[in-house]
Structure formats: C-alpha cells, structure tokens
Amino acid sequence: MIITDIDGVWTDGGMYYDQNGNELKKFNTSDSAGILLCKYVNIPVAIITGENTEIVKRRAAKLNVQYLFQGVKNKLLIAEQLCDELGIDLNQVAFIGDDFGDLMLLERVGISSCPKNASNYIKQKVNFVTQREGGEGAFREFVEEILGEKLIESFINSL
C-alpha cells in the first residue's frame, strides 16, 4: 500500500483564502499519474491528512482513491488499523509526508519519503527525498521511484 499526506506533498503547503473566506488549494495534475500507476499494479492508495476539507474529499473522489482519512491526529494509528483491515504489515507500506505530524508513520513504514522542500529534520528521517517539491509532482515521483522503470514502461505500452 502507498499512503500519502496532502498538504506539503500534493500541494505546496500554502493555505489560500479568497475575499469570501473560501479555502483554496492548488494540486498538480502530474500527481494523478501516480494514482493511475498504482491502480495499474493493484497497489491500494490511502490519503491520511490532518486537515479536513471538502477540497481534498473532491480530489480523492475524482481520482478514485480507495481510502481517505481526514482530520487525523495520529496517522500511525490509522495506518495500523488499515493494515490490519488489509492483512498487511507496516513494512509493506510506503508513505510520503513532509512534517512533524507525519514523523511517527515515516519512521515505521517499509519505505518513507518526503518532498525536496521538507525540513532538514524530516529529510534525515526518510529513505528517499524527492527531487520535486510538494505541489510540483512529488507524489508521482515517489510512486515512480517505487515501481521502477520497467513497470512504468509496461503501463505506457498498455495505453
């Protein structure tokens, strides 16, 4: 399974508000290819985020993400419960996060990653730092790193 945070990974971490108080987030469509690649090889994807917004709910629905957990304080606990449900261990999980709220889970999964613009403290705790920043395709890069070139070529040839 691949688990991802949202703010700072799929977005640049900014909180944008218009004059009416509506919250806005900018997603990079490149990350949706990461979801397509996971579906191609039947790897379940979960979003676990501390925020709770309609924006993320709509993005997850549009991409048919299997598991969405919002407003989460303890991401490790949710990941453990999901692993139990799926009959897998945390060492069979890859997770990309970018900040302190992700740290406990980053330290327990089989493969951990953060975007290039995460703090140095987080970078020191993960297996892989993406070349891309959060909101600039970091999730897709993470998925491509895990799956490798041969699976990506197979996916492209299937189109």
PDB file of C-alpha atoms in Angstrom:
ATOM      1  CA  MET A   1       0.000   0.000   0.000  1.00  0.00           C
ATOM      2  CA  ILE A   2       1.053   3.575  -0.590  1.00  0.00           C
ATOM      3  CA  ILE A   3      -0.019   6.234   1.894  1.00  0.00           C
ATOM      4  CA  THR A   4       0.282   9.932   1.264  1.00  0.00           C
ATOM      5  CA  ASP A   5      -0.183  13.144   3.149  1.00  0.00           C
ATOM      6  CA  ILE A   6      -1.751  16.026   1.197  1.00  0.00           C
ATOM      7  CA  ASP A   7      -0.627  19.460   2.363  1.00  0.00           C
ATOM      8  CA  GLY A   8       3.043  19.881   1.546  1.00  0.00           C
ATOM      9  CA  VAL A   9       3.057  16.755  -0.654  1.00  0.00           C
ATOM     10  CA  TRP A  10       0.241  17.107  -3.200  1.00  0.00           C
ATOM     11  CA  THR A  11       0.123  20.855  -2.542  1.00  0.00           C
ATOM     12  CA  ASP A  12       2.784  23.442  -1.843  1.00  0.00           C
ATOM     13  CA  GLY A  13       1.548  23.583   1.746  1.00  0.00           C
ATOM     14  CA  GLY A  14       0.020  27.024   1.293  1.00  0.00           C
ATOM     15  CA  MET A  15      -3.372  27.906   2.692  1.00  0.00           C
ATOM     16  CA  TYR A  16      -5.113  30.215   0.261  1.00  0.00           C
ATOM     17  CA  TYR A  17      -8.270  32.140   1.119  1.00  0.00           C
ATOM     18  CA  ASP A  18     -10.364  34.352  -1.130  1.00  0.00           C
ATOM     19  CA  GLN A  19     -12.154  37.506  -0.001  1.00  0.00           C
ATOM     20  CA  ASN A  20     -15.203  35.430   0.971  1.00  0.00           C
ATOM     21  CA  GLY A  21     -13.192  33.133   3.241  1.00  0.00           C
ATOM     22  CA  ASN A  22     -13.200  30.169   0.860  1.00  0.00           C
ATOM     23  CA  GLU A  23     -10.131  27.964   1.209  1.00  0.00           C
ATOM     24  CA  LEU A  24      -8.275  27.075  -1.978  1.00  0.00           C
ATOM     25  CA  LYS A  25      -5.568  24.507  -2.694  1.00  0.00           C
ATOM     26  CA  LYS A  26      -3.525  24.076  -5.844  1.00  0.00           C
ATOM     27  CA  PHE A  27      -2.978  20.484  -6.925  1.00  0.00           C
ATOM     28  CA  ASN A  28      -0.526  19.426  -9.623  1.00  0.00           C
ATOM     29  CA  THR A  29      -2.218  17.141 -12.155  1.00  0.00           C
ATOM     30  CA  SER A  30       1.069  15.265 -12.529  1.00  0.00           C
ATOM     31  CA  ASP A  31       0.334  13.538  -9.218  1.00  0.00           C
ATOM     32  CA  SER A  32      -2.790  11.932 -10.669  1.00  0.00           C
ATOM     33  CA  ALA A  33      -0.482   9.797 -12.847  1.00  0.00           C
ATOM     34  CA  GLY A  34       0.900   8.356  -9.606  1.00  0.00           C
ATOM     35  CA  ILE A  35      -2.610   7.166  -8.747  1.00  0.00           C
ATOM     36  CA  LEU A  36      -3.041   5.666 -12.239  1.00  0.00           C
ATOM     37  CA  LEU A  37       0.242   3.781 -11.897  1.00  0.00           C
ATOM     38  CA  CYS A  38      -0.824   2.363  -8.524  1.00  0.00           C
ATOM     39  CA  LYS A  39      -4.138   1.209  -9.979  1.00  0.00           C
ATOM     40  CA  TYR A  40      -2.310  -0.415 -12.892  1.00  0.00           C
ATOM     41  CA  VAL A  41      -0.374  -2.665 -10.498  1.00  0.00           C
ATOM     42  CA  ASN A  42      -3.222  -3.013  -7.948  1.00  0.00           C
ATOM     43  CA  ILE A  43      -1.490  -1.165  -5.133  1.00  0.00           C
ATOM     44  CA  PRO A  44      -4.048   0.436  -2.825  1.00  0.00           C
ATOM     45  CA  VAL A  45      -3.581   4.139  -2.069  1.00  0.00           C
ATOM     46  CA  ALA A  46      -4.613   5.906   1.114  1.00  0.00           C
ATOM     47  CA  ILE A  47      -4.658   9.598   1.885  1.00  0.00           C
ATOM     48  CA  ILE A  48      -4.173  10.364   5.564  1.00  0.00           C
ATOM     49  CA  THR A  49      -4.234  14.068   6.358  1.00  0.00           C
ATOM     50  CA  GLY A  50      -4.596  16.256   9.407  1.00  0.00           C
ATOM     51  CA  GLU A  51      -6.775  18.752   7.558  1.00  0.00           C
ATOM     52  CA  ASN A  52     -10.458  18.160   6.914  1.00  0.00           C
ATOM     53  CA  THR A  53     -11.651  19.883   3.749  1.00  0.00           C
ATOM     54  CA  GLU A  54     -14.194  19.369   1.013  1.00  0.00           C
ATOM     55  CA  ILE A  55     -11.417  20.178  -1.469  1.00  0.00           C
ATOM     56  CA  VAL A  56      -9.418  17.067  -0.568  1.00  0.00           C
ATOM     57  CA  LYS A  57     -12.572  14.952  -0.498  1.00  0.00           C
ATOM     58  CA  ARG A  58     -13.397  16.073  -4.052  1.00  0.00           C
ATOM     59  CA  ARG A  59      -9.844  15.478  -5.297  1.00  0.00           C
ATOM     60  CA  ALA A  60      -9.772  11.972  -3.813  1.00  0.00           C
ATOM     61  CA  ALA A  61     -13.186  11.183  -5.324  1.00  0.00           C
ATOM     62  CA  LYS A  62     -12.150  12.460  -8.753  1.00  0.00           C
ATOM     63  CA  LEU A  63      -9.109  10.162  -8.718  1.00  0.00           C
ATOM     64  CA  ASN A  64     -10.991   7.229  -7.141  1.00  0.00           C
ATOM     65  CA  VAL A  65      -8.558   6.990  -4.237  1.00  0.00           C
ATOM     66  CA  GLN A  66      -9.607   3.918  -2.263  1.00  0.00           C
ATOM     67  CA  TYR A  67      -9.022   5.236   1.261  1.00  0.00           C
ATOM     68  CA  LEU A  68      -9.379   8.783   2.578  1.00  0.00           C
ATOM     69  CA  PHE A  69      -8.896   9.763   6.209  1.00  0.00           C
ATOM     70  CA  GLN A  70      -9.153  13.457   7.096  1.00  0.00           C
ATOM     71  CA  GLY A  71      -8.798  15.326  10.353  1.00  0.00           C
ATOM     72  CA  VAL A  72      -6.355  12.699  11.627  1.00  0.00           C
ATOM     73  CA  LYS A  73      -4.232  13.470  14.681  1.00  0.00           C
ATOM     74  CA  ASN A  74      -2.443  10.095  14.870  1.00  0.00           C
ATOM     75  CA  LYS A  75      -1.573   8.929  11.355  1.00  0.00           C
ATOM     76  CA  LEU A  76       0.315   5.885  12.636  1.00  0.00           C
ATOM     77  CA  LEU A  77      -2.794   4.577  14.409  1.00  0.00           C
ATOM     78  CA  ILE A  78      -4.946   4.950  11.284  1.00  0.00           C
ATOM     79  CA  ALA A  79      -2.264   3.279   9.144  1.00  0.00           C
ATOM     80  CA  GLU A  80      -2.022   0.356  11.585  1.00  0.00           C
ATOM     81  CA  GLN A  81      -5.798  -0.097  11.543  1.00  0.00           C
ATOM     82  CA  LEU A  82      -5.854  -0.004   7.744  1.00  0.00           C
ATOM     83  CA  CYS A  83      -3.009  -2.525   7.553  1.00  0.00           C
ATOM     84  CA  ASP A  84      -4.951  -4.842   9.872  1.00  0.00           C
ATOM     85  CA  GLU A  85      -8.001  -4.482   7.627  1.00  0.00           C
ATOM     86  CA  LEU A  86      -5.950  -5.288   4.514  1.00  0.00           C
ATOM     87  CA  GLY A  87      -3.921  -8.063   6.155  1.00  0.00           C
ATOM     88  CA  ILE A  88      -0.540  -6.425   5.576  1.00  0.00           C
ATOM     89  CA  ASP A  89       2.303  -5.201   7.794  1.00  0.00           C
ATOM     90  CA  LEU A  90       3.586  -1.645   8.065  1.00  0.00           C
ATOM     91  CA  ASN A  91       6.829  -2.807   6.454  1.00  0.00           C
ATOM     92  CA  GLN A  92       4.766  -3.402   3.288  1.00  0.00           C
ATOM     93  CA  VAL A  93       3.713   0.249   3.243  1.00  0.00           C
ATOM     94  CA  ALA A  94       5.320   3.224   1.535  1.00  0.00           C
ATOM     95  CA  PHE A  95       4.496   6.673   2.922  1.00  0.00           C
ATOM     96  CA  ILE A  96       5.303  10.191   1.780  1.00  0.00           C
ATOM     97  CA  GLY A  97       4.863  13.021   4.243  1.00  0.00           C
ATOM     98  CA  ASP A  98       6.508  16.334   4.926  1.00  0.00           C
ATOM     99  CA  ASP A  99       6.203  17.463   8.529  1.00  0.00           C
ATOM    100  CA  PHE A 100       6.171  16.590  12.224  1.00  0.00           C
ATOM    101  CA  GLY A 101       2.649  15.123  12.116  1.00  0.00           C
ATOM    102  CA  ASP A 102       3.956  12.519   9.659  1.00  0.00           C
ATOM    103  CA  LEU A 103       7.067  11.591  11.590  1.00  0.00           C
ATOM    104  CA  MET A 104       5.796   8.616  13.638  1.00  0.00           C
ATOM    105  CA  LEU A 105       4.455   6.950  10.494  1.00  0.00           C
ATOM    106  CA  LEU A 106       7.525   7.818   8.410  1.00  0.00           C
ATOM    107  CA  GLU A 107       9.695   6.041  10.981  1.00  0.00           C
ATOM    108  CA  ARG A 108       7.620   2.833  10.948  1.00  0.00           C
ATOM    109  CA  VAL A 109       6.857   2.092   7.279  1.00  0.00           C
ATOM    110  CA  GLY A 110       8.930  -0.007   4.900  1.00  0.00           C
ATOM    111  CA  ILE A 111       9.651   2.891   2.533  1.00  0.00           C
ATOM    112  CA  SER A 112       9.498   6.517   3.637  1.00  0.00           C
ATOM    113  CA  SER A 113       9.844   9.687   1.641  1.00  0.00           C
ATOM    114  CA  CYS A 114       9.403  13.430   1.750  1.00  0.00           C
ATOM    115  CA  PRO A 115       9.390  16.193  -0.841  1.00  0.00           C
ATOM    116  CA  LYS A 116      12.518  18.212  -1.550  1.00  0.00           C
ATOM    117  CA  ASN A 117      11.198  21.220   0.383  1.00  0.00           C
ATOM    118  CA  ALA A 118      10.516  19.367   3.654  1.00  0.00           C
ATOM    119  CA  SER A 119      12.560  20.453   6.652  1.00  0.00           C
ATOM    120  CA  ASN A 120      16.058  19.042   7.066  1.00  0.00           C
ATOM    121  CA  TYR A 121      14.886  17.235  10.199  1.00  0.00           C
ATOM    122  CA  ILE A 122      12.304  15.261   8.202  1.00  0.00           C
ATOM    123  CA  LYS A 123      14.747  14.666   5.330  1.00  0.00           C
ATOM    124  CA  GLN A 124      17.131  12.965   7.756  1.00  0.00           C
ATOM    125  CA  LYS A 125      14.416  10.508   8.823  1.00  0.00           C
ATOM    126  CA  VAL A 126      13.325   9.171   5.415  1.00  0.00           C
ATOM    127  CA  ASN A 127      14.663   6.667   2.875  1.00  0.00           C
ATOM    128  CA  PHE A 128      14.107   8.895  -0.144  1.00  0.00           C
ATOM    129  CA  VAL A 129      13.846  12.661  -0.720  1.00  0.00           C
ATOM    130  CA  THR A 130      12.139  13.560  -3.983  1.00  0.00           C
ATOM    131  CA  GLN A 131      13.760  15.936  -6.446  1.00  0.00           C
ATOM    132  CA  ARG A 132      10.420  17.715  -6.737  1.00  0.00           C
ATOM    133  CA  GLU A 133       8.884  19.949  -4.134  1.00  0.00           C
ATOM    134  CA  GLY A 134       5.454  19.442  -2.635  1.00  0.00           C
ATOM    135  CA  GLY A 135       2.778  20.582  -5.074  1.00  0.00           C
ATOM    136  CA  GLU A 136       5.121  20.041  -8.022  1.00  0.00           C
ATOM    137  CA  GLY A 137       4.638  16.315  -8.659  1.00  0.00           C
ATOM    138  CA  ALA A 138       6.429  14.886  -5.606  1.00  0.00           C
ATOM    139  CA  PHE A 139       3.814  12.133  -5.144  1.00  0.00           C
ATOM    140  CA  ARG A 140       4.172  10.956  -8.737  1.00  0.00           C
ATOM    141  CA  GLU A 141       7.962  10.935  -8.439  1.00  0.00           C
ATOM    142  CA  PHE A 142       7.658   8.863  -5.251  1.00  0.00           C
ATOM    143  CA  VAL A 143       5.412   6.300  -6.951  1.00  0.00           C
ATOM    144  CA  GLU A 144       7.680   6.110  -9.997  1.00  0.00           C
ATOM    145  CA  GLU A 145      10.701   5.547  -7.741  1.00  0.00           C
ATOM    146  CA  ILE A 146       8.929   2.650  -6.003  1.00  0.00           C
ATOM    147  CA  LEU A 147       7.578   0.991  -9.146  1.00  0.00           C
ATOM    148  CA  GLY A 148      10.667   1.361 -11.300  1.00  0.00           C
ATOM    149  CA  GLU A 149      11.192   1.956 -14.972  1.00  0.00           C
ATOM    150  CA  LYS A 150      10.037  -1.455 -16.257  1.00  0.00           C
ATOM    151  CA  LEU A 151       6.581  -1.179 -14.683  1.00  0.00           C
ATOM    152  CA  ILE A 152       6.212   2.370 -15.934  1.00  0.00           C
ATOM    153  CA  GLU A 153       7.143   1.271 -19.460  1.00  0.00           C
ATOM    154  CA  SER A 154       4.630  -1.561 -19.234  1.00  0.00           C
ATOM    155  CA  PHE A 155       1.956   0.933 -18.158  1.00  0.00           C
ATOM    156  CA  ILE A 156       2.781   3.261 -21.046  1.00  0.00           C
ATOM    157  CA  ASN A 157       2.661   0.372 -23.519  1.00  0.00           C
ATOM    158  CA  SER A 158      -0.786  -0.594 -22.207  1.00  0.00           C
ATOM    159  CA  LEU A 159      -2.259   2.789 -23.138  1.00  0.00           C
TER     160      LEU A 159
END
